[in-house]
Amino acid sequence: MSHRKFEHPRHGSLGFLPRKRAARHRGKVKAFPRDDPSKPCRLTAFLGYKAGMTHIVREVEKPGSKLHKKETCEAVTIVETPPMVIVGVVGYVKTPRGLRSLNTVWAQHLNEEVKRRFYKNWCKSKKKAFTKYSKKYEAEDGKKDIQAQLEKMKKYCTVIRVLAHTQVRKMKGLKQKKAHLMEIQVNGGTIAQKVDYAYDFFEKQVPVDAVFQKDEMIDIIGVTKGKGYEGVVTRWGVTRLPRKTHRGLRKVACIGAWHPARVSFTVARAGQNGYHHRTELNKKVYRLGKAGQESHSAMTEFDRTEKDITPMGGFPHYGVVKEDYLLIKGCCVGPKKRVVTLRQTLLKQTSRLAMEEIKLKFIDTSSKFGHGRFQSTQEKDKFYGRVWSRVLNVKVKNMRSDMVDEQPYRKNTKDFLRHQQKILINLAVLPVKWTATSCATSVESPDPSFDKILVGGKKPETKAVLLLFLSSKLL
């Protein structure tokens, strides 16, 4: 198998050439689902952010299969999908050379995060984008002009798409301030109904459950992880040369004949690997989690443990999932925090895999940084015992710089805790009834046994070690 020249000379399709860096960071929808005027108006795509992966356990419903009525473990990807905001509508007309945009109507108010998309350097700019356009809504002539453009769309256009952007300010894990803007095609209904549908949603939020449903097959469009400049063995999977080869062995020895006097495009060469635009078809939605509801948690019908979808310690290199999310079977293109485009499937799904109803039994929420032993904080506390930080749950009031030591406390929580650990041995515990003018502060606890008063002292007569932990909520 080490000298396959004709059967498998390389690993990798030539249909994806040229293997170069994608022109855009966000996945582009190059084809939308076919329109059906008999159905109500709806959007056909959405934007989300890849959070991470975990695994689930479910029971397979596939009569005739050996897995029928048996449990299976599958990998899933969590894609966080905060609501998108519609800020415009675009009308297209058909021409012999494809679609051509007729006109565009924008909303009156645009958020700063979407205005940043139109600037290369927002900090140095005058931030005047759409200021003149928004004044159209204030004048009567401007309102008439906007209505005239909408009527023109209803008369001539054949395709209607809305302009929607993400809300990156809700994504605490992202440091990006510039929203992602895309066109989403409106399917269903007549052209007039589509225009009215888009105009009614101006400056309104559209949740992900308005586009996708549970157990639906969707397509994921995005840009893969970038690997940089790679050689032919890694990039194309060709066979290494023998050990005694002169001037390197991770190469292609013969790159072509003398004539034609050029290198064919089919020859494996070194170059860019990764950061390619790719489309994955038929990814099944296992769960659609809504923020603030039970579906946002990782509880199932069989596992009633109260735990959030975010694993212990958060998703590595991402953080905590607080907004709506989709639980999608399998992997997803791109690294963590990468924006991915979710599109409704182009074809009618009739397979048993697509029609199967998914009933999750278990969703793993153990730590993804390490081996991951515990599913929740309660399970960890039950194993290790009561942790002092949660038993005390103390709350310090009226903090003063001369409470225990003369050094003033810093505002940083970690520095404050380190300072407290150094002087724990100098703290004395006295009953509540004891009062003194030197009392600096009081400590409250839900547990009566810890209802004490802390009094500072350099070397008190009664040396009692108080294990005091001040949580970050105190500052």
PDB file of C-alpha atoms in Angstrom, residues 282-461:
ATOM      1  CA  ASN A 282     -27.786  17.392   7.038  1.00  0.00           C
ATOM      2  CA  LYS A 283     -26.855  18.192  10.641  1.00  0.00           C
ATOM      3  CA  LYS A 284     -29.685  17.176  12.967  1.00  0.00           C
ATOM      4  CA  VAL A 285     -30.867  19.503  15.748  1.00  0.00           C
ATOM      5  CA  TYR A 286     -31.079  17.470  18.965  1.00  0.00           C
ATOM      6  CA  ARG A 287     -32.260  20.293  21.220  1.00  0.00           C
ATOM      7  CA  LEU A 288     -33.225  23.953  21.010  1.00  0.00           C
ATOM      8  CA  GLY A 289     -32.498  25.702  24.305  1.00  0.00           C
ATOM      9  CA  LYS A 290     -34.255  28.941  25.236  1.00  0.00           C
ATOM     10  CA  ALA A 291     -32.662  31.321  27.724  1.00  0.00           C
ATOM     11  CA  GLY A 292     -34.526  31.454  31.024  1.00  0.00           C
ATOM     12  CA  GLN A 293     -36.450  28.218  30.415  1.00  0.00           C
ATOM     13  CA  GLU A 294     -35.964  24.596  31.427  1.00  0.00           C
ATOM     14  CA  SER A 295     -34.876  23.734  27.892  1.00  0.00           C
ATOM     15  CA  HIS A 296     -31.750  25.865  28.456  1.00  0.00           C
ATOM     16  CA  SER A 297     -30.574  23.462  31.158  1.00  0.00           C
ATOM     17  CA  ALA A 298     -29.055  20.033  30.644  1.00  0.00           C
ATOM     18  CA  MET A 299     -31.940  18.245  32.370  1.00  0.00           C
ATOM     19  CA  THR A 300     -33.703  15.464  30.511  1.00  0.00           C
ATOM     20  CA  GLU A 301     -36.716  13.277  31.122  1.00  0.00           C
ATOM     21  CA  PHE A 302     -34.469  10.590  32.613  1.00  0.00           C
ATOM     22  CA  ASP A 303     -31.842  12.808  34.264  1.00  0.00           C
ATOM     23  CA  ARG A 304     -33.503  15.390  36.552  1.00  0.00           C
ATOM     24  CA  THR A 305     -30.249  16.763  37.966  1.00  0.00           C
ATOM     25  CA  GLU A 306     -30.411  20.550  38.050  1.00  0.00           C
ATOM     26  CA  LYS A 307     -27.471  21.615  35.901  1.00  0.00           C
ATOM     27  CA  ASP A 308     -26.900  24.126  33.149  1.00  0.00           C
ATOM     28  CA  ILE A 309     -25.839  23.248  29.625  1.00  0.00           C
ATOM     29  CA  THR A 310     -22.447  24.854  30.309  1.00  0.00           C
ATOM     30  CA  PRO A 311     -20.013  22.231  31.653  1.00  0.00           C
ATOM     31  CA  MET A 312     -18.208  22.733  34.932  1.00  0.00           C
ATOM     32  CA  GLY A 313     -15.599  25.438  34.538  1.00  0.00           C
ATOM     33  CA  GLY A 314     -17.177  26.666  31.304  1.00  0.00           C
ATOM     34  CA  PHE A 315     -16.403  25.704  27.731  1.00  0.00           C
ATOM     35  CA  PRO A 316     -12.629  25.891  27.157  1.00  0.00           C
ATOM     36  CA  HIS A 317     -11.637  29.048  25.283  1.00  0.00           C
ATOM     37  CA  TYR A 318     -15.274  30.197  25.246  1.00  0.00           C
ATOM     38  CA  GLY A 319     -16.936  30.577  28.631  1.00  0.00           C
ATOM     39  CA  VAL A 320     -20.559  30.314  29.702  1.00  0.00           C
ATOM     40  CA  VAL A 321     -23.544  29.868  27.381  1.00  0.00           C
ATOM     41  CA  LYS A 322     -26.226  32.315  28.559  1.00  0.00           C
ATOM     42  CA  GLU A 323     -28.295  32.905  25.402  1.00  0.00           C
ATOM     43  CA  ASP A 324     -30.348  30.554  23.225  1.00  0.00           C
ATOM     44  CA  TYR A 325     -28.453  27.631  21.789  1.00  0.00           C
ATOM     45  CA  LEU A 326     -28.731  24.700  19.385  1.00  0.00           C
ATOM     46  CA  LEU A 327     -27.514  21.202  20.236  1.00  0.00           C
ATOM     47  CA  ILE A 328     -26.365  19.764  16.907  1.00  0.00           C
ATOM     48  CA  LYS A 329     -25.248  16.211  16.219  1.00  0.00           C
ATOM     49  CA  GLY A 330     -21.601  15.764  15.322  1.00  0.00           C
ATOM     50  CA  CYS A 331     -18.873  18.302  14.841  1.00  0.00           C
ATOM     51  CA  CYS A 332     -18.907  21.770  13.325  1.00  0.00           C
ATOM     52  CA  VAL A 333     -16.433  23.708  11.191  1.00  0.00           C
ATOM     53  CA  GLY A 334     -14.151  26.268  12.777  1.00  0.00           C
ATOM     54  CA  PRO A 335     -12.609  26.840  16.215  1.00  0.00           C
ATOM     55  CA  LYS A 336     -14.334  28.117  19.336  1.00  0.00           C
ATOM     56  CA  LYS A 337     -16.026  31.538  19.013  1.00  0.00           C
ATOM     57  CA  ARG A 338     -16.147  31.184  15.204  1.00  0.00           C
ATOM     58  CA  VAL A 339     -19.326  32.571  13.647  1.00  0.00           C
ATOM     59  CA  VAL A 340     -21.207  29.891  11.695  1.00  0.00           C
ATOM     60  CA  THR A 341     -24.135  30.263   9.312  1.00  0.00           C
ATOM     61  CA  LEU A 342     -27.092  27.949   9.881  1.00  0.00           C
ATOM     62  CA  ARG A 343     -29.339  27.345   6.868  1.00  0.00           C
ATOM     63  CA  GLN A 344     -32.499  25.360   6.329  1.00  0.00           C
ATOM     64  CA  THR A 345     -31.935  22.249   4.261  1.00  0.00           C
ATOM     65  CA  LEU A 346     -32.225  22.575   0.483  1.00  0.00           C
ATOM     66  CA  LEU A 347     -33.769  19.138  -0.081  1.00  0.00           C
ATOM     67  CA  LYS A 348     -36.864  17.460   1.263  1.00  0.00           C
ATOM     68  CA  GLN A 349     -35.826  15.049   4.007  1.00  0.00           C
ATOM     69  CA  THR A 350     -37.451  11.598   3.809  1.00  0.00           C
ATOM     70  CA  SER A 351     -34.860   9.256   5.348  1.00  0.00           C
ATOM     71  CA  ARG A 352     -35.426   7.442   8.630  1.00  0.00           C
ATOM     72  CA  LEU A 353     -32.494   9.304  10.139  1.00  0.00           C
ATOM     73  CA  ALA A 354     -34.101  12.644   9.346  1.00  0.00           C
ATOM     74  CA  MET A 355     -37.577  11.632  10.510  1.00  0.00           C
ATOM     75  CA  GLU A 356     -36.455  10.034  13.787  1.00  0.00           C
ATOM     76  CA  GLU A 357     -37.635  11.739  16.968  1.00  0.00           C
ATOM     77  CA  ILE A 358     -34.751  12.330  19.348  1.00  0.00           C
ATOM     78  CA  LYS A 359     -35.245  11.688  23.066  1.00  0.00           C
ATOM     79  CA  LEU A 360     -32.155  12.525  25.073  1.00  0.00           C
ATOM     80  CA  LYS A 361     -31.463  10.533  28.208  1.00  0.00           C
ATOM     81  CA  PHE A 362     -28.300  12.241  29.397  1.00  0.00           C
ATOM     82  CA  ILE A 363     -26.231  15.323  28.526  1.00  0.00           C
ATOM     83  CA  ASP A 364     -22.671  15.366  29.815  1.00  0.00           C
ATOM     84  CA  THR A 365     -21.722  18.533  31.716  1.00  0.00           C
ATOM     85  CA  SER A 366     -18.439  17.419  33.249  1.00  0.00           C
ATOM     86  CA  SER A 367     -15.392  19.621  32.885  1.00  0.00           C
ATOM     87  CA  LYS A 368     -13.960  19.696  29.365  1.00  0.00           C
ATOM     88  CA  PHE A 369     -10.588  20.801  30.712  1.00  0.00           C
ATOM     89  CA  GLY A 370      -9.144  17.547  31.997  1.00  0.00           C
ATOM     90  CA  HIS A 371     -10.817  14.219  32.639  1.00  0.00           C
ATOM     91  CA  GLY A 372     -14.123  15.608  33.912  1.00  0.00           C
ATOM     92  CA  ARG A 373     -15.232  13.604  36.931  1.00  0.00           C
ATOM     93  CA  PHE A 374     -18.310  15.422  38.258  1.00  0.00           C
ATOM     94  CA  GLN A 375     -21.476  16.513  36.458  1.00  0.00           C
ATOM     95  CA  SER A 376     -22.437  19.342  38.803  1.00  0.00           C
ATOM     96  CA  THR A 377     -21.185  21.374  41.742  1.00  0.00           C
ATOM     97  CA  GLN A 378     -23.562  19.551  44.104  1.00  0.00           C
ATOM     98  CA  GLU A 379     -22.097  16.202  43.080  1.00  0.00           C
ATOM     99  CA  LYS A 380     -18.582  17.482  43.686  1.00  0.00           C
ATOM    100  CA  ASP A 381     -19.506  18.851  47.135  1.00  0.00           C
ATOM    101  CA  LYS A 382     -21.163  15.573  48.049  1.00  0.00           C
ATOM    102  CA  PHE A 383     -17.977  13.674  47.247  1.00  0.00           C
ATOM    103  CA  TYR A 384     -15.437  16.018  48.825  1.00  0.00           C
ATOM    104  CA  GLY A 385     -17.599  17.168  51.732  1.00  0.00           C
ATOM    105  CA  ARG A 386     -18.857  20.597  52.710  1.00  0.00           C
ATOM    106  CA  VAL A 387     -16.604  23.303  51.374  1.00  0.00           C
ATOM    107  CA  TRP A 388     -15.869  26.174  53.762  1.00  0.00           C
ATOM    108  CA  SER A 389     -16.484  28.769  51.109  1.00  0.00           C
ATOM    109  CA  ARG A 390     -20.101  27.624  50.734  1.00  0.00           C
ATOM    110  CA  VAL A 391     -20.723  26.731  54.385  1.00  0.00           C
ATOM    111  CA  LEU A 392     -19.754  30.129  55.725  1.00  0.00           C
ATOM    112  CA  ASN A 393     -21.162  32.217  52.876  1.00  0.00           C
ATOM    113  CA  VAL A 394     -20.219  35.237  54.911  1.00  0.00           C
ATOM    114  CA  LYS A 395     -20.945  38.788  53.961  1.00  0.00           C
ATOM    115  CA  VAL A 396     -18.777  41.540  55.356  1.00  0.00           C
ATOM    116  CA  LYS A 397     -20.355  44.958  55.861  1.00  0.00           C
ATOM    117  CA  ASN A 398     -18.795  48.336  56.440  1.00  0.00           C
ATOM    118  CA  MET A 399     -15.300  47.290  55.491  1.00  0.00           C
ATOM    119  CA  ARG A 400     -12.655  49.641  56.860  1.00  0.00           C
ATOM    120  CA  SER A 401      -8.970  49.764  56.158  1.00  0.00           C
ATOM    121  CA  ASP A 402      -8.139  49.420  59.881  1.00  0.00           C
ATOM    122  CA  MET A 403     -10.388  46.398  60.438  1.00  0.00           C
ATOM    123  CA  VAL A 404      -7.591  43.924  61.247  1.00  0.00           C
ATOM    124  CA  ASP A 405      -4.426  45.342  59.860  1.00  0.00           C
ATOM    125  CA  GLU A 406      -3.230  48.837  59.153  1.00  0.00           C
ATOM    126  CA  GLN A 407      -2.685  48.085  55.470  1.00  0.00           C
ATOM    127  CA  PRO A 408      -5.597  49.216  53.314  1.00  0.00           C
ATOM    128  CA  TYR A 409      -7.449  46.516  51.427  1.00  0.00           C
ATOM    129  CA  ARG A 410      -7.247  46.472  47.678  1.00  0.00           C
ATOM    130  CA  LYS A 411     -10.272  46.439  45.422  1.00  0.00           C
ATOM    131  CA  ASN A 412      -9.065  43.296  43.660  1.00  0.00           C
ATOM    132  CA  THR A 413     -10.808  40.246  45.106  1.00  0.00           C
ATOM    133  CA  LYS A 414      -7.849  37.883  44.734  1.00  0.00           C
ATOM    134  CA  ASP A 415      -5.448  40.289  46.435  1.00  0.00           C
ATOM    135  CA  PHE A 416      -7.975  40.832  49.209  1.00  0.00           C
ATOM    136  CA  LEU A 417      -8.295  37.089  49.819  1.00  0.00           C
ATOM    137  CA  ARG A 418      -4.536  36.575  49.883  1.00  0.00           C
ATOM    138  CA  HIS A 419      -4.256  39.362  52.451  1.00  0.00           C
ATOM    139  CA  GLN A 420      -6.939  37.720  54.591  1.00  0.00           C
ATOM    140  CA  GLN A 421      -5.171  34.361  54.553  1.00  0.00           C
ATOM    141  CA  LYS A 422      -2.019  35.909  56.042  1.00  0.00           C
ATOM    142  CA  ILE A 423      -3.853  37.325  59.066  1.00  0.00           C
ATOM    143  CA  LEU A 424      -6.322  34.506  59.793  1.00  0.00           C
ATOM    144  CA  ILE A 425      -4.224  33.356  62.741  1.00  0.00           C
ATOM    145  CA  ASN A 426      -4.606  36.769  64.354  1.00  0.00           C
ATOM    146  CA  LEU A 427      -8.405  36.714  64.320  1.00  0.00           C
ATOM    147  CA  ALA A 428     -10.386  35.940  67.448  1.00  0.00           C
ATOM    148  CA  VAL A 429     -13.948  34.640  67.608  1.00  0.00           C
ATOM    149  CA  LEU A 430     -16.228  36.146  70.269  1.00  0.00           C
ATOM    150  CA  PRO A 431     -19.956  35.619  71.045  1.00  0.00           C
ATOM    151  CA  VAL A 432     -22.586  37.885  69.580  1.00  0.00           C
ATOM    152  CA  LYS A 433     -23.591  39.362  72.944  1.00  0.00           C
ATOM    153  CA  TRP A 434     -20.074  40.659  73.488  1.00  0.00           C
ATOM    154  CA  THR A 435     -19.825  44.291  72.449  1.00  0.00           C
ATOM    155  CA  ALA A 436     -16.880  46.617  72.277  1.00  0.00           C
ATOM    156  CA  THR A 437     -16.066  49.932  70.790  1.00  0.00           C
ATOM    157  CA  SER A 438     -13.126  48.385  68.958  1.00  0.00           C
ATOM    158  CA  CYS A 439     -15.446  46.205  66.920  1.00  0.00           C
ATOM    159  CA  ALA A 440     -14.688  47.023  63.314  1.00  0.00           C
ATOM    160  CA  THR A 441     -17.249  45.007  61.396  1.00  0.00           C
ATOM    161  CA  SER A 442     -19.777  42.225  61.663  1.00  0.00           C
ATOM    162  CA  VAL A 443     -20.231  39.003  59.779  1.00  0.00           C
ATOM    163  CA  GLU A 444     -23.650  37.626  58.902  1.00  0.00           C
ATOM    164  CA  SER A 445     -24.286  33.997  58.032  1.00  0.00           C
ATOM    165  CA  PRO A 446     -27.426  31.961  57.380  1.00  0.00           C
ATOM    166  CA  ASP A 447     -26.054  29.341  59.785  1.00  0.00           C
ATOM    167  CA  PRO A 448     -26.574  30.408  63.472  1.00  0.00           C
ATOM    168  CA  SER A 449     -23.443  28.556  64.538  1.00  0.00           C
ATOM    169  CA  PHE A 450     -21.378  31.011  62.535  1.00  0.00           C
ATOM    170  CA  ASP A 451     -23.166  34.095  63.823  1.00  0.00           C
ATOM    171  CA  LYS A 452     -20.058  35.672  65.274  1.00  0.00           C
ATOM    172  CA  ILE A 453     -18.379  39.024  65.555  1.00  0.00           C
ATOM    173  CA  LEU A 454     -14.880  39.352  64.253  1.00  0.00           C
ATOM    174  CA  VAL A 455     -12.568  41.579  66.213  1.00  0.00           C
ATOM    175  CA  GLY A 456      -9.095  42.415  64.997  1.00  0.00           C
ATOM    176  CA  GLY A 457      -6.043  42.030  67.116  1.00  0.00           C
ATOM    177  CA  LYS A 458      -2.350  41.537  66.672  1.00  0.00           C
ATOM    178  CA  LYS A 459      -1.925  38.791  69.280  1.00  0.00           C
ATOM    179  CA  PRO A 460      -5.152  38.120  71.181  1.00  0.00           C
ATOM    180  CA  GLU A 461      -5.179  35.900  74.237  1.00  0.00           C
TER     181      GLU A 461
END
